[in-house]
Amino acid sequence: MPRKIVVAVDQSEESKKLLEWAAKIVLKPDDHVVAIYCIPEKAMFGFGTFLLDEYWGRIQKEEVDQGEKVLRNMRVEAEKIGIPITTETRPGAPHQVLEEYCTMIKADLLIVGRDTMQSVRGLGGSVSAHCIANCSCPVLVARAGTY
């Protein structure tokens, strides 16, 4: 039975390297691999921030477009190294999205880079630390620069 492996990605070059590293070290040919990209919601921009709906709509569209571009590139890179992957974009705080998604699909493993989603790290602490403490599956955290 294939394992369900979730790989958290963002727009960084490290995400691409993380997938390549995982392919060499962790992934098996029959694994079902999902690359997931989290899209911030309006509430994530902080207290006291007032964004007009029209302006917020443009920001949201840019985030979605960026996520789709990242995932398109991930699919191309995965194909080059022989990893069949599916991709998902999900709205919300990365720590919550990853925890809920892993539970929903009954993931066998979550792979995150320590710098993955760095831009939102300060909003709720470390994404990787939250996932280690709360995810329903094992979490592999790879430190940037070591893969």
Tab-separated table of N, CA and C in Angstrom:
chain	number	residue	atom	x	y	z
A	1	MET	N	0.851	-1.184	0.000
A	1	MET	CA	0.000	0.000	0.000
A	1	MET	C	0.897	1.247	0.000
A	2	PRO	N	0.650	2.187	-0.911
A	2	PRO	CA	1.503	3.380	-0.978
A	2	PRO	C	1.362	4.268	0.261
A	3	ARG	N	2.479	4.844	0.661
A	3	ARG	CA	2.451	5.790	1.775
A	3	ARG	C	1.961	7.137	1.262
A	4	LYS	N	1.297	7.881	2.136
A	4	LYS	CA	0.847	9.241	1.818
A	4	LYS	C	1.833	10.207	2.468
A	5	ILE	N	2.576	10.921	1.624
A	5	ILE	CA	3.605	11.840	2.097
A	5	ILE	C	3.210	13.260	1.709
A	6	VAL	N	3.159	14.153	2.679
A	6	VAL	CA	2.843	15.562	2.433
A	6	VAL	C	4.145	16.353	2.538
A	7	VAL	N	4.396	17.196	1.535
A	7	VAL	CA	5.577	18.057	1.539
A	7	VAL	C	5.102	19.507	1.518
A	8	ALA	N	5.439	20.267	2.557
A	8	ALA	CA	5.060	21.683	2.632
A	8	ALA	C	6.015	22.494	1.770
A	9	VAL	N	5.454	23.317	0.890
A	9	VAL	CA	6.292	24.128	0.003
A	9	VAL	C	5.883	25.596	0.064
A	10	ASP	N	6.830	26.439	-0.293
A	10	ASP	CA	6.556	27.859	-0.458
A	10	ASP	C	7.314	28.334	-1.683
A	11	GLN	N	7.464	29.634	-1.837
A	11	GLN	CA	8.091	30.170	-3.044
A	11	GLN	C	9.619	30.138	-3.007
A	12	SER	N	10.204	29.644	-1.952
A	12	SER	CA	11.661	29.670	-1.817
A	12	SER	C	12.341	28.598	-2.669
A	13	GLU	N	13.588	28.868	-2.981
A	13	GLU	CA	14.427	27.886	-3.685
A	13	GLU	C	14.634	26.659	-2.800
A	14	GLU	N	14.603	26.862	-1.488
A	14	GLU	CA	14.789	25.755	-0.544
A	14	GLU	C	13.695	24.701	-0.689
A	15	SER	N	12.479	25.114	-1.035
A	15	SER	CA	11.396	24.143	-1.212
A	15	SER	C	11.709	23.165	-2.335
A	16	LYS	N	12.227	23.687	-3.429
A	16	LYS	CA	12.607	22.831	-4.555
A	16	LYS	C	13.704	21.860	-4.123
A	17	LYS	N	14.686	22.379	-3.402
A	17	LYS	CA	15.777	21.532	-2.915
A	17	LYS	C	15.260	20.480	-1.938
A	18	LEU	N	14.273	20.858	-1.118
A	18	LEU	CA	13.689	19.923	-0.159
A	18	LEU	C	13.059	18.740	-0.880
A	19	LEU	N	12.329	19.004	-1.942
A	19	LEU	CA	11.698	17.930	-2.704
A	19	LEU	C	12.760	17.014	-3.319
A	20	GLU	N	13.800	17.600	-3.886
A	20	GLU	CA	14.890	16.804	-4.475
A	20	GLU	C	15.562	15.936	-3.404
A	21	TRP	N	15.816	16.528	-2.239
A	21	TRP	CA	16.436	15.800	-1.139
A	21	TRP	C	15.537	14.654	-0.677
A	22	ALA	N	14.256	14.949	-0.511
A	22	ALA	CA	13.307	13.921	-0.071
A	22	ALA	C	13.263	12.768	-1.067
A	23	ALA	N	13.336	13.087	-2.357
A	23	ALA	CA	13.319	12.043	-3.386
A	23	ALA	C	14.518	11.107	-3.236
A	24	LYS	N	15.663	11.657	-2.885
A	24	LYS	CA	16.879	10.843	-2.740
A	24	LYS	C	16.887	10.033	-1.446
A	25	ILE	N	16.401	10.630	-0.375
A	25	ILE	CA	16.586	10.055	0.956
A	25	ILE	C	15.352	9.331	1.507
A	26	VAL	N	14.163	9.843	1.221
A	26	VAL	CA	12.970	9.379	1.922
A	26	VAL	C	11.949	8.679	1.022
A	27	LEU	N	11.691	9.249	-0.127
A	27	LEU	CA	10.573	8.796	-0.951
A	27	LEU	C	10.852	7.483	-1.667
A	28	LYS	N	9.777	6.691	-1.788
A	28	LYS	CA	9.820	5.430	-2.531
A	28	LYS	C	8.988	5.604	-3.798
A	29	PRO	N	9.276	4.805	-4.830
A	29	PRO	CA	8.566	4.976	-6.110
A	29	PRO	C	7.042	4.892	-6.024
A	30	ASP	N	6.516	4.115	-5.093
A	30	ASP	CA	5.057	3.973	-5.036
A	30	ASP	C	4.387	4.920	-4.037
A	31	ASP	N	5.141	5.840	-3.437
A	31	ASP	CA	4.549	6.807	-2.505
A	31	ASP	C	3.586	7.741	-3.225
A	32	HIS	N	2.534	8.120	-2.525
A	32	HIS	CA	1.625	9.166	-3.013
A	32	HIS	C	2.093	10.460	-2.350
A	33	VAL	N	2.686	11.354	-3.143
A	33	VAL	CA	3.280	12.584	-2.614
A	33	VAL	C	2.391	13.774	-2.961
A	34	VAL	N	2.088	14.578	-1.947
A	34	VAL	CA	1.302	15.793	-2.139
A	34	VAL	C	2.149	16.988	-1.717
A	35	ALA	N	2.376	17.908	-2.652
A	35	ALA	CA	3.032	19.178	-2.326
A	35	ALA	C	1.922	20.170	-2.002
A	36	ILE	N	1.990	20.779	-0.837
A	36	ILE	CA	0.923	21.685	-0.404
A	36	ILE	C	1.482	23.089	-0.176
A	37	TYR	N	0.745	24.067	-0.683
A	37	TYR	CA	1.119	25.481	-0.582
A	37	TYR	C	0.002	26.193	0.169
A	38	CYS	N	0.338	26.885	1.245
A	38	CYS	CA	-0.655	27.576	2.067
A	38	CYS	C	-0.776	29.035	1.645
A	39	ILE	N	-2.009	29.488	1.536
A	39	ILE	CA	-2.296	30.864	1.128
A	39	ILE	C	-2.853	31.615	2.330
A	40	PRO	N	-2.195	32.711	2.736
A	40	PRO	CA	-2.654	33.461	3.911
A	40	PRO	C	-4.069	34.005	3.733
A	41	GLU	N	-4.788	34.028	4.831
A	41	GLU	CA	-6.114	34.640	4.825
A	41	GLU	C	-6.004	36.060	5.364
A	42	LYS	N	-7.056	36.834	5.183
A	42	LYS	CA	-7.057	38.244	5.588
A	42	LYS	C	-6.650	38.424	7.048
A	43	ALA	N	-7.116	37.561	7.912
A	43	ALA	CA	-6.839	37.701	9.339
A	43	ALA	C	-5.351	37.608	9.656
A	44	MET	N	-4.579	37.021	8.762
A	44	MET	CA	-3.158	36.821	9.032
A	44	MET	C	-2.339	38.091	8.881
A	45	PHE	N	-2.936	39.183	8.421
A	45	PHE	CA	-2.166	40.405	8.228
A	45	PHE	C	-2.081	41.245	9.497
A	46	GLY	N	-2.620	40.762	10.596
A	46	GLY	CA	-2.389	41.412	11.878
A	46	GLY	C	-3.547	42.265	12.350
A	47	PHE	N	-3.560	42.513	13.643
A	47	PHE	CA	-4.587	43.338	14.252
A	47	PHE	C	-4.422	44.780	13.801
A	48	GLY	N	-5.506	45.462	13.640
A	48	GLY	CA	-5.462	46.868	13.284
A	48	GLY	C	-5.268	47.118	11.803
A	49	THR	N	-5.111	46.075	11.032
A	49	THR	CA	-4.942	46.246	9.590
A	49	THR	C	-6.319	46.273	8.952
A	50	PHE	N	-6.573	47.328	8.221
A	50	PHE	CA	-7.852	47.450	7.535
A	50	PHE	C	-7.582	47.397	6.040
A	51	LEU	N	-8.123	46.409	5.411
A	51	LEU	CA	-7.950	46.280	3.968
A	51	LEU	C	-9.316	46.325	3.298
A	52	LEU	N	-9.452	47.190	2.346
A	52	LEU	CA	-10.686	47.223	1.580
A	52	LEU	C	-10.843	45.897	0.855
A	53	ASP	N	-12.088	45.469	0.713
A	53	ASP	CA	-12.336	44.184	0.068
A	53	ASP	C	-11.734	44.114	-1.329
A	54	GLU	N	-11.814	45.217	-2.067
A	54	GLU	CA	-11.259	45.225	-3.424
A	54	GLU	C	-9.742	45.022	-3.385
A	55	TYR	N	-9.089	45.751	-2.485
A	55	TYR	CA	-7.640	45.624	-2.341
A	55	TYR	C	-7.278	44.220	-1.865
A	56	TRP	N	-8.029	43.732	-0.881
A	56	TRP	CA	-7.779	42.386	-0.377
A	56	TRP	C	-7.966	41.357	-1.489
A	57	GLY	N	-8.960	41.552	-2.329
A	57	GLY	CA	-9.197	40.631	-3.439
A	57	GLY	C	-7.993	40.540	-4.363
A	58	ARG	N	-7.363	41.683	-4.630
A	58	ARG	CA	-6.159	41.683	-5.486
A	58	ARG	C	-5.003	40.944	-4.803
A	59	ILE	N	-4.831	41.199	-3.512
A	59	ILE	CA	-3.770	40.515	-2.767
A	59	ILE	C	-4.012	39.010	-2.789
A	60	GLN	N	-5.251	38.624	-2.531
A	60	GLN	CA	-5.598	37.200	-2.503
A	60	GLN	C	-5.339	36.552	-3.861
A	61	LYS	N	-5.719	37.245	-4.939
A	61	LYS	CA	-5.494	36.708	-6.284
A	61	LYS	C	-4.002	36.542	-6.547
A	62	GLU	N	-3.205	37.523	-6.136
A	62	GLU	CA	-1.749	37.421	-6.309
A	62	GLU	C	-1.185	36.230	-5.537
A	63	GLU	N	-1.691	36.013	-4.326
A	63	GLU	CA	-1.239	34.874	-3.521
A	63	GLU	C	-1.604	33.551	-4.195
A	64	VAL	N	-2.833	33.464	-4.695
A	64	VAL	CA	-3.276	32.249	-5.380
A	64	VAL	C	-2.433	32.017	-6.631
A	65	ASP	N	-2.225	33.078	-7.412
A	65	ASP	CA	-1.407	32.964	-8.626
A	65	ASP	C	0.012	32.513	-8.283
A	66	GLN	N	0.582	33.098	-7.233
A	66	GLN	CA	1.929	32.718	-6.801
A	66	GLN	C	1.962	31.249	-6.395
A	67	GLY	N	0.967	30.826	-5.635
A	67	GLY	CA	0.899	29.427	-5.211
A	67	GLY	C	0.798	28.477	-6.384
A	68	GLU	N	-0.040	28.824	-7.362
A	68	GLU	CA	-0.190	27.972	-8.542
A	68	GLU	C	1.113	27.904	-9.337
A	69	LYS	N	1.819	29.029	-9.423
A	69	LYS	CA	3.104	29.055	-10.132
A	69	LYS	C	4.119	28.161	-9.418
A	70	VAL	N	4.196	28.290	-8.103
A	70	VAL	CA	5.119	27.466	-7.318
A	70	VAL	C	4.811	25.988	-7.527
A	71	LEU	N	3.530	25.636	-7.464
A	71	LEU	CA	3.156	24.231	-7.598
A	71	LEU	C	3.379	23.707	-9.012
A	72	ARG	N	3.154	24.553	-10.007
A	72	ARG	CA	3.465	24.165	-11.394
A	72	ARG	C	4.947	23.825	-11.518
A	73	ASN	N	5.777	24.702	-10.973
A	73	ASN	CA	7.223	24.471	-10.997
A	73	ASN	C	7.604	23.203	-10.230
A	74	MET	N	6.928	22.950	-9.108
A	74	MET	CA	7.192	21.736	-8.329
A	74	MET	C	6.860	20.487	-9.145
A	75	ARG	N	5.729	20.533	-9.860
A	75	ARG	CA	5.350	19.380	-10.695
A	75	ARG	C	6.408	19.118	-11.764
A	76	VAL	N	6.908	20.188	-12.384
A	76	VAL	CA	7.949	20.048	-13.414
A	76	VAL	C	9.216	19.443	-12.806
A	77	GLU	N	9.643	19.976	-11.669
A	77	GLU	CA	10.852	19.465	-11.009
A	77	GLU	C	10.668	18.013	-10.587
A	78	ALA	N	9.495	17.695	-10.055
A	78	ALA	CA	9.224	16.324	-9.622
A	78	ALA	C	9.260	15.366	-10.808
A	79	GLU	N	8.711	15.799	-11.918
A	79	GLU	CA	8.725	14.970	-13.124
A	79	GLU	C	10.163	14.714	-13.584
A	80	LYS	N	11.008	15.749	-13.512
A	80	LYS	CA	12.419	15.611	-13.915
A	80	LYS	C	13.150	14.553	-13.097
A	81	ILE	N	12.799	14.460	-11.814
A	81	ILE	CA	13.495	13.498	-10.953
A	81	ILE	C	12.682	12.227	-10.721
A	82	GLY	N	11.593	12.088	-11.469
A	82	GLY	CA	10.835	10.846	-11.452
A	82	GLY	C	9.906	10.635	-10.275
A	83	ILE	N	9.404	11.717	-9.702
A	83	ILE	CA	8.470	11.604	-8.582
A	83	ILE	C	7.082	12.030	-9.050
A	84	PRO	N	6.118	11.115	-9.036
A	84	PRO	CA	4.761	11.555	-9.345
A	84	PRO	C	4.176	12.283	-8.126
A	85	ILE	N	3.733	13.514	-8.317
A	85	ILE	CA	3.140	14.251	-7.199
A	85	ILE	C	1.802	14.843	-7.608
A	86	THR	N	1.004	15.089	-6.598
A	86	THR	CA	-0.183	15.914	-6.769
A	86	THR	C	0.075	17.185	-5.971
A	87	THR	N	-0.682	18.215	-6.256
A	87	THR	CA	-0.460	19.489	-5.577
A	87	THR	C	-1.776	20.029	-5.036
A	88	GLU	N	-1.665	20.808	-3.992
A	88	GLU	CA	-2.827	21.424	-3.345
A	88	GLU	C	-2.462	22.836	-2.916
A	89	THR	N	-3.391	23.763	-3.079
A	89	THR	CA	-3.296	25.060	-2.415
A	89	THR	C	-4.411	25.083	-1.386
A	90	ARG	N	-4.096	25.575	-0.211
A	90	ARG	CA	-5.086	25.647	0.867
A	90	ARG	C	-4.974	26.997	1.556
A	91	PRO	N	-6.117	27.632	1.839
A	91	PRO	CA	-6.074	28.904	2.561
A	91	PRO	C	-5.896	28.677	4.060
A	92	GLY	N	-5.177	29.586	4.694
A	92	GLY	CA	-5.069	29.540	6.140
A	92	GLY	C	-3.641	29.589	6.636
A	93	ALA	N	-3.529	29.601	7.939
A	93	ALA	CA	-2.219	29.614	8.593
A	93	ALA	C	-1.540	28.270	8.340
A	94	PRO	N	-0.298	28.278	7.887
A	94	PRO	CA	0.372	27.025	7.521
A	94	PRO	C	0.338	25.950	8.604
A	95	HIS	N	0.564	26.325	9.856
A	95	HIS	CA	0.583	25.297	10.904
A	95	HIS	C	-0.762	24.592	11.018
A	96	GLN	N	-1.855	25.349	10.907
A	96	GLN	CA	-3.184	24.748	10.989
A	96	GLN	C	-3.513	23.951	9.738
A	97	VAL	N	-3.201	24.528	8.585
A	97	VAL	CA	-3.483	23.853	7.317
A	97	VAL	C	-2.773	22.502	7.269
A	98	LEU	N	-1.496	22.488	7.606
A	98	LEU	CA	-0.728	21.246	7.538
A	98	LEU	C	-1.258	20.208	8.522
A	99	GLU	N	-1.549	20.643	9.739
A	99	GLU	CA	-2.088	19.719	10.744
A	99	GLU	C	-3.413	19.120	10.274
A	100	GLU	N	-4.328	19.964	9.826
A	100	GLU	CA	-5.651	19.497	9.402
A	100	GLU	C	-5.577	18.633	8.145
A	101	TYR	N	-4.741	19.029	7.198
A	101	TYR	CA	-4.640	18.276	5.951
A	101	TYR	C	-4.064	16.882	6.204
A	102	CYS	N	-3.028	16.811	7.025
A	102	CYS	CA	-2.433	15.508	7.336
A	102	CYS	C	-3.436	14.586	8.020
A	103	THR	N	-4.253	15.145	8.901
A	103	THR	CA	-5.292	14.356	9.556
A	103	THR	C	-6.339	13.913	8.540
A	104	MET	N	-6.769	14.837	7.690
A	104	MET	CA	-7.820	14.552	6.711
A	104	MET	C	-7.438	13.403	5.774
A	105	ILE	N	-6.210	13.422	5.261
A	105	ILE	CA	-5.835	12.380	4.295
A	105	ILE	C	-5.166	11.175	4.964
A	106	LYS	N	-5.047	11.228	6.286
A	106	LYS	CA	-4.367	10.172	7.037
A	106	LYS	C	-2.940	9.986	6.518
A	107	ALA	N	-2.214	11.091	6.503
A	107	ALA	CA	-0.838	11.089	5.994
A	107	ALA	C	0.051	10.180	6.836
A	108	ASP	N	1.007	9.569	6.173
A	108	ASP	CA	1.991	8.738	6.855
A	108	ASP	C	3.214	9.544	7.282
A	109	LEU	N	3.426	10.699	6.629
A	109	LEU	CA	4.588	11.525	6.943
A	109	LEU	C	4.372	12.934	6.408
A	110	LEU	N	4.805	13.920	7.179
A	110	LEU	CA	4.841	15.314	6.742
A	110	LEU	C	6.306	15.727	6.688
A	111	ILE	N	6.706	16.314	5.557
A	111	ILE	CA	8.073	16.806	5.408
A	111	ILE	C	8.020	18.323	5.291
A	112	VAL	N	8.733	18.995	6.185
A	112	VAL	CA	8.813	20.456	6.135
A	112	VAL	C	10.273	20.874	6.223
A	113	GLY	N	10.581	21.955	5.553
A	113	GLY	CA	11.895	22.559	5.709
A	113	GLY	C	11.824	23.532	6.865
A	114	ARG	N	12.894	23.667	7.592
A	114	ARG	CA	12.869	24.566	8.745
A	114	ARG	C	12.570	25.996	8.337
A	115	ASP	N	12.976	26.405	7.157
A	115	ASP	CA	12.686	27.757	6.694
A	115	ASP	C	11.426	27.841	5.846
A	116	THR	N	10.756	26.713	5.622
A	116	THR	CA	9.539	26.741	4.823
A	116	THR	C	8.519	27.657	5.488
A	117	MET	N	7.911	28.509	4.723
A	117	MET	CA	6.891	29.440	5.197
A	117	MET	C	7.461	30.411	6.217
A	118	GLN	N	8.716	30.742	6.098
A	118	GLN	CA	9.409	31.637	7.031
A	118	GLN	C	8.690	32.971	7.178
A	119	SER	N	8.073	33.446	6.116
A	119	SER	CA	7.458	34.773	6.150
A	119	SER	C	6.314	34.868	7.149
A	120	VAL	N	5.717	33.745	7.531
A	120	VAL	CA	4.620	33.800	8.489
A	120	VAL	C	5.006	33.180	9.826
A	121	ARG	N	6.265	32.876	9.997
A	121	ARG	CA	6.712	32.185	11.200
A	121	ARG	C	6.330	32.916	12.481
A	122	GLY	N	6.525	34.202	12.511
A	122	GLY	CA	6.297	34.961	13.727
A	122	GLY	C	4.846	35.080	14.142
A	123	LEU	N	3.932	34.713	13.282
A	123	LEU	CA	2.520	34.875	13.603
A	123	LEU	C	2.009	33.833	14.584
A	124	GLY	N	2.660	32.725	14.687
A	124	GLY	CA	2.178	31.719	15.618
A	124	GLY	C	3.306	30.834	16.089
A	125	GLY	N	4.498	31.330	16.020
A	125	GLY	CA	5.643	30.518	16.364
A	125	GLY	C	6.088	29.715	15.154
A	126	SER	N	6.921	28.763	15.399
A	126	SER	CA	7.477	27.948	14.331
A	126	SER	C	6.433	26.986	13.776
A	127	VAL	N	6.294	26.983	12.460
A	127	VAL	CA	5.379	26.048	11.800
A	127	VAL	C	5.824	24.620	12.091
A	128	SER	N	7.113	24.362	11.962
A	128	SER	CA	7.600	22.997	12.172
A	128	SER	C	7.386	22.540	13.618
A	129	ALA	N	7.615	23.423	14.588
A	129	ALA	CA	7.412	23.049	15.995
A	129	ALA	C	5.951	22.720	16.265
A	130	HIS	N	5.045	23.511	15.698
A	130	HIS	CA	3.622	23.230	15.870
A	130	HIS	C	3.274	21.867	15.272
A	131	CYS	N	3.783	21.613	14.083
A	131	CYS	CA	3.469	20.348	13.411
A	131	CYS	C	4.017	19.156	14.187
A	132	ILE	N	5.228	19.287	14.704
A	132	ILE	CA	5.812	18.206	15.504
A	132	ILE	C	4.923	17.906	16.704
A	133	ALA	N	4.433	18.949	17.355
A	133	ALA	CA	3.628	18.778	18.567
A	133	ALA	C	2.201	18.320	18.291
A	134	ASN	N	1.653	18.643	17.112
A	134	ASN	CA	0.217	18.448	16.916
A	134	ASN	C	-0.213	17.563	15.756
A	135	CYS	N	0.647	17.288	14.818
A	135	CYS	CA	0.225	16.495	13.654
A	135	CYS	C	-0.033	15.041	14.038
A	136	SER	N	-0.930	14.438	13.288
A	136	SER	CA	-1.319	13.055	13.544
A	136	SER	C	-0.345	12.048	12.933
A	137	CYS	N	0.698	12.534	12.290
A	137	CYS	CA	1.678	11.653	11.647
A	137	CYS	C	3.086	12.110	12.037
A	138	PRO	N	4.086	11.279	11.775
A	138	PRO	CA	5.458	11.730	12.012
A	138	PRO	C	5.784	12.944	11.144
A	139	VAL	N	6.655	13.801	11.659
A	139	VAL	CA	7.060	15.015	10.947
A	139	VAL	C	8.577	14.988	10.784
A	140	LEU	N	9.016	15.130	9.547
A	140	LEU	CA	10.443	15.203	9.255
A	140	LEU	C	10.763	16.660	8.966
A	141	VAL	N	11.638	17.245	9.782
A	141	VAL	CA	12.035	18.639	9.601
A	141	VAL	C	13.473	18.655	9.094
A	142	ALA	N	13.651	19.233	7.917
A	142	ALA	CA	14.987	19.331	7.330
A	142	ALA	C	15.446	20.783	7.415
A	143	ARG	N	16.594	20.988	8.014
A	143	ARG	CA	17.128	22.338	8.172
A	143	ARG	C	17.697	22.826	6.847
A	144	ALA	N	17.313	24.023	6.454
A	144	ALA	CA	17.809	24.615	5.208
A	144	ALA	C	19.324	24.632	5.214
A	145	GLY	N	19.896	24.359	4.075
A	145	GLY	CA	21.338	24.353	3.956
A	145	GLY	C	21.974	23.003	4.233
A	146	THR	N	21.184	22.049	4.717
A	146	THR	CA	21.726	20.715	4.989
A	146	THR	C	21.312	19.712	3.927
A	147	TYR	N	20.514	20.142	3.000
A	147	TYR	CA	20.084	19.242	1.917
A	147	TYR	C	20.346	19.867	0.586
